[in-house]
Coordinates of C-alpha atoms in Angstrom, one line a residue:
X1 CA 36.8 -102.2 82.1
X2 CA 33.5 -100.5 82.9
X3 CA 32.9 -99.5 86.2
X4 CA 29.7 -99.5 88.4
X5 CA 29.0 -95.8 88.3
X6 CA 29.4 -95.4 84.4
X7 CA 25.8 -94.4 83.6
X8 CA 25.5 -92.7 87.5
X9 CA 25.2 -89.1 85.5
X10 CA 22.3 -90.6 82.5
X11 CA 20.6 -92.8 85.4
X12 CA 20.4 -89.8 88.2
X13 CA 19.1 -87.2 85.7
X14 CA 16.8 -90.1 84.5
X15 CA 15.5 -91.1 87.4
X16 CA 14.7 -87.7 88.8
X17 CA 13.7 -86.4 85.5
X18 CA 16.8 -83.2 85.5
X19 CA 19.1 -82.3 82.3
X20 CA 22.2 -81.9 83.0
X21 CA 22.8 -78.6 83.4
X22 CA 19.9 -79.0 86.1
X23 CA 21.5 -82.0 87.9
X24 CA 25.1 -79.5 87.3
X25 CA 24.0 -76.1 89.0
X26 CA 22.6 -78.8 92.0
X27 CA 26.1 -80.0 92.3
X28 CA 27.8 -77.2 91.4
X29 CA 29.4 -78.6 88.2
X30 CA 29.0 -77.6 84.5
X31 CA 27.0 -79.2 82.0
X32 CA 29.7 -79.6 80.1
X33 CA 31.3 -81.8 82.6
X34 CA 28.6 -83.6 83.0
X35 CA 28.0 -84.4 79.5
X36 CA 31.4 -84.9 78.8
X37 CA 31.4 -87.5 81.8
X38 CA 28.2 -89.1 81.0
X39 CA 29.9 -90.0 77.6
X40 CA 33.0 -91.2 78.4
X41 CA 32.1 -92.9 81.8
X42 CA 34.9 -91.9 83.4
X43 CA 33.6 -90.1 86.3
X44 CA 35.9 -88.9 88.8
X45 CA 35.2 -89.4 93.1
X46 CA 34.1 -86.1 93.7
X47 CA 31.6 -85.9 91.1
X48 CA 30.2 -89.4 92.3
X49 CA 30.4 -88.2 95.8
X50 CA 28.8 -85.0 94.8
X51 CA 26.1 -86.9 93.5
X52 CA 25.3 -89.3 95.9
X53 CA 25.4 -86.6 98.5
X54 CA 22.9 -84.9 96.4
X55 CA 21.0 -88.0 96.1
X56 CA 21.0 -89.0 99.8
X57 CA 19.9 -85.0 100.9
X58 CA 17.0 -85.4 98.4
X59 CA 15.7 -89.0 100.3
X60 CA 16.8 -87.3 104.0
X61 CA 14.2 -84.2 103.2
X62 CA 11.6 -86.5 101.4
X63 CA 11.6 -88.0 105.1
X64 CA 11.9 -85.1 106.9
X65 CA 8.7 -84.1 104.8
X66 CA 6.9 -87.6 106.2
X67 CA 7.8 -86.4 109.6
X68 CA 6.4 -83.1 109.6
X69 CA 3.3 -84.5 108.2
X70 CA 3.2 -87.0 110.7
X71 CA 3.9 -84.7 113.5
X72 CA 0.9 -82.3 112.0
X73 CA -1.2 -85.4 112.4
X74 CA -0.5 -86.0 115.8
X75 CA -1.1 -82.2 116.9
X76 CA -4.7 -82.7 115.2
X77 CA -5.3 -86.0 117.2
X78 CA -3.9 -84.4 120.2
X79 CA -6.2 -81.4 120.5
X80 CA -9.4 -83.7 119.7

């Protein structure tokens, strides 16, 4: 029986367009691993932990970067 994070290795490095040896030295597993795992499907919790961590700290500074921007904005207004 397949589970829900099967293709979580092939889908991440798709989505943000890493190999794995990329999306690896971000998590701090091999390439091997990773390839091994995105075959088989059988990944274990703290690889899928270690990638949605990853995943949720890439969306945290993509708002952080909003933010800033934001608060750059409002200085400029401010000193109008």
């Amino acid at each position: 029986m397949k589970n829900k994070n099967d293709n979580l290795i092939k889908k991440t490095c798709k989505e943000l367009g890493l190999t794995y040896r990329e999306l690896g030295e971000k998590i701090g597993y091999s390439e091997a691993t990773l390839n091994k795992i995105a075959s088989t499907g059988e990944i274990s919790k703290p690889i899928e932990t270690a990638i949605h961590l990853y995943l949720e700290t890439m969306e945290l500074r993509a708002q952080l970067q909003q933010f800033e921007l934001l608060k750059t904005i409002i200085k400029d207004i401010s000193k109008q």
